[in-house]
PDB file of N, CA and C in Angstrom:
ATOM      1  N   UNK H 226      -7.810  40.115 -11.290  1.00 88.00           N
ATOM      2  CA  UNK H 226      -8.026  41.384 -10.631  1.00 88.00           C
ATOM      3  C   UNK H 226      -7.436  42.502 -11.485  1.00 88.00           C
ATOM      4  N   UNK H 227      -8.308  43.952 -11.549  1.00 95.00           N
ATOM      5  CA  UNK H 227      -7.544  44.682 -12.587  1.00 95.00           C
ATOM      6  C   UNK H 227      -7.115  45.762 -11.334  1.00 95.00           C
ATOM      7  N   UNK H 228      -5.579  46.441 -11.641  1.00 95.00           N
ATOM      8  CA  UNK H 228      -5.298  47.077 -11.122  1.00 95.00           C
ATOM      9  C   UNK H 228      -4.925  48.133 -11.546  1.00 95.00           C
ATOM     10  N   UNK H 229      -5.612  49.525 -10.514  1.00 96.00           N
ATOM     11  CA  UNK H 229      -5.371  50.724 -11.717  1.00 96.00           C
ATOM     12  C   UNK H 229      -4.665  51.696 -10.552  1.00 96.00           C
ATOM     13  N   UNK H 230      -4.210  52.770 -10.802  1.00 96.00           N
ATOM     14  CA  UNK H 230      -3.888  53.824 -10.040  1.00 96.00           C
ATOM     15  C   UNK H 230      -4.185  54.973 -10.712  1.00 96.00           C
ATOM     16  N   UNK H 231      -4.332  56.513  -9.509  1.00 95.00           N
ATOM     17  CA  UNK H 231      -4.835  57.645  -9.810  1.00 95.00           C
ATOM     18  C   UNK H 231      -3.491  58.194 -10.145  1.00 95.00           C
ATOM     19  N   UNK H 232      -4.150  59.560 -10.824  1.00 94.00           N
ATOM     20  CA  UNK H 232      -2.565  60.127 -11.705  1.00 94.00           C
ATOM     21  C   UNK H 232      -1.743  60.857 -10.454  1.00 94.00           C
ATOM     22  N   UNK H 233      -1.984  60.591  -9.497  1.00 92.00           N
ATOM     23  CA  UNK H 233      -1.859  61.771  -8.370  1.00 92.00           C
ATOM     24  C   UNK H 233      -0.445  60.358  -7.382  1.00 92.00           C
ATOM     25  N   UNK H 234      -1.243  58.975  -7.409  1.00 95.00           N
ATOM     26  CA  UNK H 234      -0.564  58.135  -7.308  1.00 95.00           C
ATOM     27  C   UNK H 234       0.994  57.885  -8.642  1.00 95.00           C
ATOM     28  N   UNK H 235       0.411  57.649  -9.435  1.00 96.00           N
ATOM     29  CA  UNK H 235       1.207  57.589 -10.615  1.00 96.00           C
ATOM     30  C   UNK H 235       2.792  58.774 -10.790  1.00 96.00           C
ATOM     31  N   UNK H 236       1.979  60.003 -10.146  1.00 96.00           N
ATOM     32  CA  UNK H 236       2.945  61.026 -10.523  1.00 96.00           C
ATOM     33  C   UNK H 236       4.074  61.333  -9.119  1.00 96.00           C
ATOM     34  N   UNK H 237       3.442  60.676  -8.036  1.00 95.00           N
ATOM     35  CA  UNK H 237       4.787  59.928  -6.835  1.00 95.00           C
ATOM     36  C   UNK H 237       5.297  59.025  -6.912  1.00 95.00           C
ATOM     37  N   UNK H 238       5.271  57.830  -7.727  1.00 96.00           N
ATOM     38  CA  UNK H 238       5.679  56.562  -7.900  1.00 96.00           C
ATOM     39  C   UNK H 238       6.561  56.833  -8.826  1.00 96.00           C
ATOM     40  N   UNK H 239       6.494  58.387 -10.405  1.00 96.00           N
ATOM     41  CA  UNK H 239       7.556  58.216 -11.085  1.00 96.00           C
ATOM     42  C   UNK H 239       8.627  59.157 -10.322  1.00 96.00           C
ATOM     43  N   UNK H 240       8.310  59.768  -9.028  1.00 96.00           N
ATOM     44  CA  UNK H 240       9.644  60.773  -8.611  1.00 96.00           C
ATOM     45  C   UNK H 240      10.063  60.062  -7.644  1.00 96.00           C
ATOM     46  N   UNK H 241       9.986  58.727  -7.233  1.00 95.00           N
ATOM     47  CA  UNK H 241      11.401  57.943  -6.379  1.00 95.00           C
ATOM     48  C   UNK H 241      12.235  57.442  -7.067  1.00 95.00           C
ATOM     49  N   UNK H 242      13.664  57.890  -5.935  1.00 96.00           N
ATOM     50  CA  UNK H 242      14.833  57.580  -6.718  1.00 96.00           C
ATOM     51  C   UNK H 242      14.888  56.053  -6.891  1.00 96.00           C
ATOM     52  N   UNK H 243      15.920  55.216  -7.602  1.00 96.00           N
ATOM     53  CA  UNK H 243      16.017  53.673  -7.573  1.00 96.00           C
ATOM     54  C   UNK H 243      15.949  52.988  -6.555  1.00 96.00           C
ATOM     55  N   UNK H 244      16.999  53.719  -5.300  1.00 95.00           N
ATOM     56  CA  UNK H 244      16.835  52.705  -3.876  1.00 95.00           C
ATOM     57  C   UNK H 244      15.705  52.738  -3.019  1.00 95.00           C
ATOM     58  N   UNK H 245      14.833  53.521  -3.853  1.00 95.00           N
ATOM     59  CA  UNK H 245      13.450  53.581  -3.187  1.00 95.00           C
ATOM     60  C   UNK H 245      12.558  52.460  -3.927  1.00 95.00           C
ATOM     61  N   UNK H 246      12.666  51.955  -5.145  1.00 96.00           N
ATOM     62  CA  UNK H 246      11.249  51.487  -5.786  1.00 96.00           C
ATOM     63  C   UNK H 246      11.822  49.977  -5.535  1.00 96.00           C
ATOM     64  N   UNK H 247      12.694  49.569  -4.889  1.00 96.00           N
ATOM     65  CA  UNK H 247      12.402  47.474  -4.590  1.00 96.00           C
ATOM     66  C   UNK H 247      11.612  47.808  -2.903  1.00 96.00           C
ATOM     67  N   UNK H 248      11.871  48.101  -2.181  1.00 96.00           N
ATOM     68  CA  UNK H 248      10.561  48.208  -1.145  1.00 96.00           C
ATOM     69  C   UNK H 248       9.217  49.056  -1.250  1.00 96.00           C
ATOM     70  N   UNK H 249       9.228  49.659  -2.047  1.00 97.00           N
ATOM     71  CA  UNK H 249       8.129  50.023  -2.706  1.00 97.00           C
ATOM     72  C   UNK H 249       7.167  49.377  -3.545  1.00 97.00           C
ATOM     73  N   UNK H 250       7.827  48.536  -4.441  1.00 97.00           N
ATOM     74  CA  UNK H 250       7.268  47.823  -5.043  1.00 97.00           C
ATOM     75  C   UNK H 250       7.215  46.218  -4.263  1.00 97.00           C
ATOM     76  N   UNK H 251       7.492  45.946  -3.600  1.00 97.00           N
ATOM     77  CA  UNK H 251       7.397  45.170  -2.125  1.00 97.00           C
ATOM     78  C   UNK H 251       6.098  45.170  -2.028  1.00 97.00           C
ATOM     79  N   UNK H 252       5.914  46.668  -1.629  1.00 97.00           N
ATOM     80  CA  UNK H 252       4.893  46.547  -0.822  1.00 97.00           C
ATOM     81  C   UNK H 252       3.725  46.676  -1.285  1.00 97.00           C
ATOM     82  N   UNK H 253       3.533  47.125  -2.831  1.00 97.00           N
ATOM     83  CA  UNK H 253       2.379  47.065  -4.155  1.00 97.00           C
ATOM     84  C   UNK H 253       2.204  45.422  -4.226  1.00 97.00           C
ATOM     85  N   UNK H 254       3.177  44.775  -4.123  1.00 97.00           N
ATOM     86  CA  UNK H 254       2.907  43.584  -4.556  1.00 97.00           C
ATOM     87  C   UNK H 254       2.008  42.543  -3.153  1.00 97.00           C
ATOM     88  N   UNK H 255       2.800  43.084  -2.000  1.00 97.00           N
ATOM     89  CA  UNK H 255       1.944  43.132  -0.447  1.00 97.00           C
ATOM     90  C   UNK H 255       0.085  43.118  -0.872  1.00 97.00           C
ATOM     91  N   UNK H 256       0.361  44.459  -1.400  1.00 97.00           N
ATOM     92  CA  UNK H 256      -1.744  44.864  -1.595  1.00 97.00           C
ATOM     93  C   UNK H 256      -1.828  43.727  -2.527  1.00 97.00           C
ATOM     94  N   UNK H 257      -1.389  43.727  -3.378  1.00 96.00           N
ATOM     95  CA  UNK H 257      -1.983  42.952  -4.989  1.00 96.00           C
ATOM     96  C   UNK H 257      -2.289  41.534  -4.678  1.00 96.00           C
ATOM     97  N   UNK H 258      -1.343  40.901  -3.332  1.00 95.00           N
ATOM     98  CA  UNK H 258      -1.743  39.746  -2.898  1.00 95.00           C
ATOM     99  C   UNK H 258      -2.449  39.724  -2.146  1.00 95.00           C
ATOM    100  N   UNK H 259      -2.468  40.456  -1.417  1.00 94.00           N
ATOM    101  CA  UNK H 259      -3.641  40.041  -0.613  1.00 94.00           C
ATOM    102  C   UNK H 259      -4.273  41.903   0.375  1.00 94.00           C
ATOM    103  N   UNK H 260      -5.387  42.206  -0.738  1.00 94.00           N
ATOM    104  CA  UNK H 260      -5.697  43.668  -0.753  1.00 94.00           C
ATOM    105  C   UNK H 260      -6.784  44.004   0.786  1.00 94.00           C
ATOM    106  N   UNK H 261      -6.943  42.787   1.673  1.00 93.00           N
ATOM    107  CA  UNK H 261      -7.537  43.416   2.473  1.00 93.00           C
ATOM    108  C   UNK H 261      -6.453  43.742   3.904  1.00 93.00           C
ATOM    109  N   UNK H 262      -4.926  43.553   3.258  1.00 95.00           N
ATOM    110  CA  UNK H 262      -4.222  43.758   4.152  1.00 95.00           C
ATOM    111  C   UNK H 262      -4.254  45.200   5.080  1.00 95.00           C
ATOM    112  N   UNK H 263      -4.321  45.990   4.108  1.00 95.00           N
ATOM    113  CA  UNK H 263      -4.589  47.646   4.498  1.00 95.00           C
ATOM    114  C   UNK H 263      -5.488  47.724   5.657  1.00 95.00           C
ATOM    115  N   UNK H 264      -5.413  49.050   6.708  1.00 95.00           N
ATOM    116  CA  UNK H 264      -6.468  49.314   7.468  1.00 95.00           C
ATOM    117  C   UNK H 264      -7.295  49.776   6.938  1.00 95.00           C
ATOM    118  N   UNK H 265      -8.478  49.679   7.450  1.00 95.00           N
ATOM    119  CA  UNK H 265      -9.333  50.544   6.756  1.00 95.00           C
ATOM    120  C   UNK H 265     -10.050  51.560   8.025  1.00 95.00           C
ATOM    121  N   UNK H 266     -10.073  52.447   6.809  1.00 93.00           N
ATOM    122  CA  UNK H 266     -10.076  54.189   7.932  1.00 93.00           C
ATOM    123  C   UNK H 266     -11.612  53.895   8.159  1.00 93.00           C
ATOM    124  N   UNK H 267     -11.763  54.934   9.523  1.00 93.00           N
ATOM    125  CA  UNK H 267     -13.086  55.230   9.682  1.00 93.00           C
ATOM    126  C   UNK H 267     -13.423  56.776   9.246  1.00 93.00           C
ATOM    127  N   UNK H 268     -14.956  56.844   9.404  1.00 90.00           N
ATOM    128  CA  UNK H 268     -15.528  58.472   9.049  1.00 90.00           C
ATOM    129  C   UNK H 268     -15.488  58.640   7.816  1.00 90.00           C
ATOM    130  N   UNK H 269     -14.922  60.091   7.971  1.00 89.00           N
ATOM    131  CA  UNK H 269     -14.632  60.828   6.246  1.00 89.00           C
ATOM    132  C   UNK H 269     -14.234  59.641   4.929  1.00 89.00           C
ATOM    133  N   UNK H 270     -13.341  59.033   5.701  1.00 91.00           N
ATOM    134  CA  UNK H 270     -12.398  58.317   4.825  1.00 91.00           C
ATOM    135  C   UNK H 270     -12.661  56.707   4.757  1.00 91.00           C
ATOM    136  N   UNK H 271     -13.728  56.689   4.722  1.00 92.00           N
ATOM    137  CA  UNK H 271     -14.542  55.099   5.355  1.00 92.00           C
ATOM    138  C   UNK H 271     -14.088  54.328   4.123  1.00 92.00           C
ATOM    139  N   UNK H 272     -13.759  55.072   3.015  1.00 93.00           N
ATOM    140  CA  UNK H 272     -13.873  53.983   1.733  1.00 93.00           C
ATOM    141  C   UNK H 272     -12.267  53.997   1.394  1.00 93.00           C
ATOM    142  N   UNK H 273     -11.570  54.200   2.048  1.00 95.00           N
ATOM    143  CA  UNK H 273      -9.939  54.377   2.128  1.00 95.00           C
ATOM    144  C   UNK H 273      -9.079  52.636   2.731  1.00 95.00           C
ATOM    145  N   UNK H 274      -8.547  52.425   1.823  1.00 96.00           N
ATOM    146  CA  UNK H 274      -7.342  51.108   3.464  1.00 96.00           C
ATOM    147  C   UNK H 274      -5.999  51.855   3.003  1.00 96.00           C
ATOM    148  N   UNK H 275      -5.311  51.781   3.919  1.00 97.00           N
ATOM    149  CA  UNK H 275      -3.889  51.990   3.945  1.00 97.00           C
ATOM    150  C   UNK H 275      -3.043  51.397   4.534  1.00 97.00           C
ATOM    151  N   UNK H 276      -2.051  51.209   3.470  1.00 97.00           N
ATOM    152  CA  UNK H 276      -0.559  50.176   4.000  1.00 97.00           C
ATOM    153  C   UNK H 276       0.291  50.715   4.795  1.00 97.00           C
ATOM    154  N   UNK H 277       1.070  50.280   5.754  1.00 97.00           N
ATOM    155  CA  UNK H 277       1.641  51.539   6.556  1.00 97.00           C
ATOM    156  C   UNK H 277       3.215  50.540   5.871  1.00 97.00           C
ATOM    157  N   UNK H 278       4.510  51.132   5.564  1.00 96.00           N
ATOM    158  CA  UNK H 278       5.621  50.340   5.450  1.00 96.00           C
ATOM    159  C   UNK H 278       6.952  51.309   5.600  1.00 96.00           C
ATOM    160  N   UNK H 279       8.068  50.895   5.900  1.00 95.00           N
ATOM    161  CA  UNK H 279       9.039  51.583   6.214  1.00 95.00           C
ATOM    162  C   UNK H 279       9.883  52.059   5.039  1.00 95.00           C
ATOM    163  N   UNK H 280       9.869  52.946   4.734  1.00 93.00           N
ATOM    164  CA  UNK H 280      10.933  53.158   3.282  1.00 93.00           C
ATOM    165  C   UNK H 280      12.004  53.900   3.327  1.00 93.00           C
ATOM    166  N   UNK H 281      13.203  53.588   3.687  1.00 92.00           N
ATOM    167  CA  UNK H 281      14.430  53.737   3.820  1.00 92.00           C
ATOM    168  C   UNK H 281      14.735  54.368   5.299  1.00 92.00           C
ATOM    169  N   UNK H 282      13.642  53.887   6.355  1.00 92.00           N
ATOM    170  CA  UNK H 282      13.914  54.403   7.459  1.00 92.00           C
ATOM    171  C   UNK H 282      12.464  55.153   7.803  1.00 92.00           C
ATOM    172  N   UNK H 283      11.251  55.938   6.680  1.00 93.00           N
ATOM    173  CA  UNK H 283      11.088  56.305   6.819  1.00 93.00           C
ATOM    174  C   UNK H 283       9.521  55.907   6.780  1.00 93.00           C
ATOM    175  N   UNK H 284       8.440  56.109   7.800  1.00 95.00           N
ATOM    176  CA  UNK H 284       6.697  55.943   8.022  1.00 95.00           C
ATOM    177  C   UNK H 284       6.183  56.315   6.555  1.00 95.00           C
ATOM    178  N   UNK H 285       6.237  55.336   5.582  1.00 96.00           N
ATOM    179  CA  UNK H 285       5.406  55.473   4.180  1.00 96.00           C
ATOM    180  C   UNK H 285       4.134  55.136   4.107  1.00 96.00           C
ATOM    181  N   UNK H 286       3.274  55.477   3.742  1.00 97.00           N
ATOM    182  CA  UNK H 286       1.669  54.984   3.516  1.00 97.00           C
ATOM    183  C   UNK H 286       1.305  54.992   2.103  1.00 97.00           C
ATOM    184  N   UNK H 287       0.870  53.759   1.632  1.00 97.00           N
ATOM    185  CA  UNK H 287      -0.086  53.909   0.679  1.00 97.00           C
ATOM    186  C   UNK H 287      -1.748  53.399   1.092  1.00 97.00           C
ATOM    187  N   UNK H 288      -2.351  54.723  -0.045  1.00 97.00           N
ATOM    188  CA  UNK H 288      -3.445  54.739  -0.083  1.00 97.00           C
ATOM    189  C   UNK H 288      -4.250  54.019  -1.046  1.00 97.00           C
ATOM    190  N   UNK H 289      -5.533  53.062  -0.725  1.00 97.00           N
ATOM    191  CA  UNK H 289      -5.971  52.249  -2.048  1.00 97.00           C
ATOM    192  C   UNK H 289      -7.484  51.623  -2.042  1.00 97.00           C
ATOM    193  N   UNK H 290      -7.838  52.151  -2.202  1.00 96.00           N
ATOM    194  CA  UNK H 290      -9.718  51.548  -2.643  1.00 96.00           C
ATOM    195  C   UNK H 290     -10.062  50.061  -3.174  1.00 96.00           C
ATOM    196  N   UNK H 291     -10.144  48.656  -2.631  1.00 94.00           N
ATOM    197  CA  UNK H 291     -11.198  47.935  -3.594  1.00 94.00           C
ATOM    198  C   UNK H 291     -12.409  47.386  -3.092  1.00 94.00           C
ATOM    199  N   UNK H 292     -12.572  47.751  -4.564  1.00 90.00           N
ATOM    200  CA  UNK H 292     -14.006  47.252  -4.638  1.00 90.00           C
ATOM    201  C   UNK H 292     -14.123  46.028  -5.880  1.00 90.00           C
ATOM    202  N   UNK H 293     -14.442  44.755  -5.132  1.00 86.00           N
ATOM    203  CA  UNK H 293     -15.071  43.619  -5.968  1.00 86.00           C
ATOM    204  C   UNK H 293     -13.336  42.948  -6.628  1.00 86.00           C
ATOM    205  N   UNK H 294     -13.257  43.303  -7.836  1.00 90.00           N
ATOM    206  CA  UNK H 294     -12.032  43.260  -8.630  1.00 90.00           C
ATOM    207  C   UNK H 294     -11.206  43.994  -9.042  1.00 90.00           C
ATOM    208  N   UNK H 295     -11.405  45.393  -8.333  1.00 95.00           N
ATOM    209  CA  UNK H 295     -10.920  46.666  -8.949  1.00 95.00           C
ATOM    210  C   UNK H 295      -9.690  46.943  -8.054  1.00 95.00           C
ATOM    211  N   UNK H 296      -8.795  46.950  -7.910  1.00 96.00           N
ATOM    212  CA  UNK H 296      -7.689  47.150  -6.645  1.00 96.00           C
ATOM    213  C   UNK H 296      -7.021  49.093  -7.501  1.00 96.00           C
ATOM    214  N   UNK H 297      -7.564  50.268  -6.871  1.00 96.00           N
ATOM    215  CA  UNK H 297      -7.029  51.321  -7.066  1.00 96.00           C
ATOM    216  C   UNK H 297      -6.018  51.844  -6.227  1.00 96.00           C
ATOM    217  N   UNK H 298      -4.807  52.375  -6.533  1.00 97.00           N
ATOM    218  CA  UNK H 298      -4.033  53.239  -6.096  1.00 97.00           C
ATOM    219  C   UNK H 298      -4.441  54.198  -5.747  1.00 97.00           C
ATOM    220  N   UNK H 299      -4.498  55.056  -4.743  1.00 95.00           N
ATOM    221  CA  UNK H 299      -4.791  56.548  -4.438  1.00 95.00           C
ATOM    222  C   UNK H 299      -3.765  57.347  -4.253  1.00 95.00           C
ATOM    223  N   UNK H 300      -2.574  57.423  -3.366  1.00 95.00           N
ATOM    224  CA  UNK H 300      -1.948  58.408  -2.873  1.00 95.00           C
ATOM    225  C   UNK H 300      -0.411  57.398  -2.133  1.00 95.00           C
ATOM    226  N   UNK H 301       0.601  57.573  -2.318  1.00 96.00           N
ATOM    227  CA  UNK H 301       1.795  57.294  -1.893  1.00 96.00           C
ATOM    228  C   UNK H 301       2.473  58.569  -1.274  1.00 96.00           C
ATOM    229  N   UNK H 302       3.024  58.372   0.113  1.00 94.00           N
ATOM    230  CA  UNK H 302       3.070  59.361   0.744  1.00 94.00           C
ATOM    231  C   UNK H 302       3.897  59.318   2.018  1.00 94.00           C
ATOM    232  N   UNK H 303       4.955  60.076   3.136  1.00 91.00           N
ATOM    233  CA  UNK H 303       4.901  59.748   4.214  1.00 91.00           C
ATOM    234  C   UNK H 303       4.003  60.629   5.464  1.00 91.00           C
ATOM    235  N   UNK H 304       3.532  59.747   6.176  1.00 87.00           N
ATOM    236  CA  UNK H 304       2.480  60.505   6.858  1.00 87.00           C
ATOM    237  C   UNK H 304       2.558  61.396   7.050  1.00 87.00           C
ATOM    238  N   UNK H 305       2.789  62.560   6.741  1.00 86.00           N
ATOM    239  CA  UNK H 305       2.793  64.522   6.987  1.00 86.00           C
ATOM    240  C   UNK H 305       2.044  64.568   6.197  1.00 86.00           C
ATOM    241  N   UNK H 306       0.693  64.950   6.361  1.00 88.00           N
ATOM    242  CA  UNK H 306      -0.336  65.967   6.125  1.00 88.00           C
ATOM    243  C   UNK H 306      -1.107  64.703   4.833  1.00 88.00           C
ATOM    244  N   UNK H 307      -1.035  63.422   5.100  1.00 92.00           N
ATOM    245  CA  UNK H 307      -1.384  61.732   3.954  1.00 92.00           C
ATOM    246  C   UNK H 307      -3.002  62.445   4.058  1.00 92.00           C
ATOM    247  N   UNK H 308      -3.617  62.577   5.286  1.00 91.00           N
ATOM    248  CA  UNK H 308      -4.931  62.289   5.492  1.00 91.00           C
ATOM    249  C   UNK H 308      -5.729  63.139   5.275  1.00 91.00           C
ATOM    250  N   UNK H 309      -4.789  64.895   5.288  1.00 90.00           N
ATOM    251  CA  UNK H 309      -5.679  65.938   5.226  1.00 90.00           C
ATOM    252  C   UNK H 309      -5.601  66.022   3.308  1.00 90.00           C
ATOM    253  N   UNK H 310      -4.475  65.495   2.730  1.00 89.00           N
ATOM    254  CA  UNK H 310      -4.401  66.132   1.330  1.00 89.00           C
ATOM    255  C   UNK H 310      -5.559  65.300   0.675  1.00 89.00           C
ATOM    256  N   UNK H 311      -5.526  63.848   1.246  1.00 91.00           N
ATOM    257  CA  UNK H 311      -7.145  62.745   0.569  1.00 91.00           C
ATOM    258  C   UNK H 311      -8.138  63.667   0.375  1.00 91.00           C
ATOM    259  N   UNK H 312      -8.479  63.731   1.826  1.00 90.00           N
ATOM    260  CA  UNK H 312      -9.446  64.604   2.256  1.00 90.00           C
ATOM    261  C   UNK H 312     -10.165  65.812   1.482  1.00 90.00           C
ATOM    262  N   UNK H 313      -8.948  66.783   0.861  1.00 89.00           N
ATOM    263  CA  UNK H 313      -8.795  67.595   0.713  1.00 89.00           C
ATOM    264  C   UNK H 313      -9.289  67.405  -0.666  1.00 89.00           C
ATOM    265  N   UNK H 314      -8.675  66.334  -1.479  1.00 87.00           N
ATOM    266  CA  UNK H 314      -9.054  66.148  -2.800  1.00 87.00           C
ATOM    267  C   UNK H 314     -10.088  65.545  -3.481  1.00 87.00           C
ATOM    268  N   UNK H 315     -10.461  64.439  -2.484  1.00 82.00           N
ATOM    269  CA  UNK H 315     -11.522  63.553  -2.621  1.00 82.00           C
ATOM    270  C   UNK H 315     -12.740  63.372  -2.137  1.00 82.00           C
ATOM    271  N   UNK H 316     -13.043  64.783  -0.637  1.00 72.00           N
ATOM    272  CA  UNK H 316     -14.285  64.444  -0.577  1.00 72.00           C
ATOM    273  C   UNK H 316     -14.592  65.986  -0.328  1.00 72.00           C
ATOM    274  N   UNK H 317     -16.044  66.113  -0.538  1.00 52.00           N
ATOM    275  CA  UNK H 317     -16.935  66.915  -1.145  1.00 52.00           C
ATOM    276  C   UNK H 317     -17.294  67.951   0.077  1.00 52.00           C
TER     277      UNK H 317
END
């Protein structure tokens, strides 16, 4: 399986501090095993799943697309305003 992430993903994953990235990376490794764990949204966001996980107390979501063999990163986030910024960026 190839796994890629968006730079938008990439550029929240390098601003957590250390006691943030072992349940973080927990929970990357969560998708990578088994990627239909995520919900998957309805409507707008039909082509979206998201992980819901607790990170240091706090409602974290990641966002992630696959298709076939492709497992993408979208958006790491805690739910304040996760669904409108997708939205906002990704559809037309």
């Amino acid at each position: 399986m190839q796994v890629e992430q968006t730079k938008q993903f990439s550029k929240t994953y390098k601003k957590l501090f250390a006691n943030q990235l072992p349940e973080t990376n927990n929970a990357i490794n969560e998708i990578i095993a088994d990627p239909e764990i995520g919900e998957k949204k309805q409507g707008d966001l039909s082509w979206l799943r998201v992980y819901k996980f607790k990170l240091l107390g706090q409602l974290t979501l990641i966002g992630y697309t696959f298709d076939k063999d492709i497992l993408t990163f979208i958006a790491l986030s805690s739910h304040e305003n996760f669904y409108r910024d997708i939205k906002r960026k990704y559809n037309t």
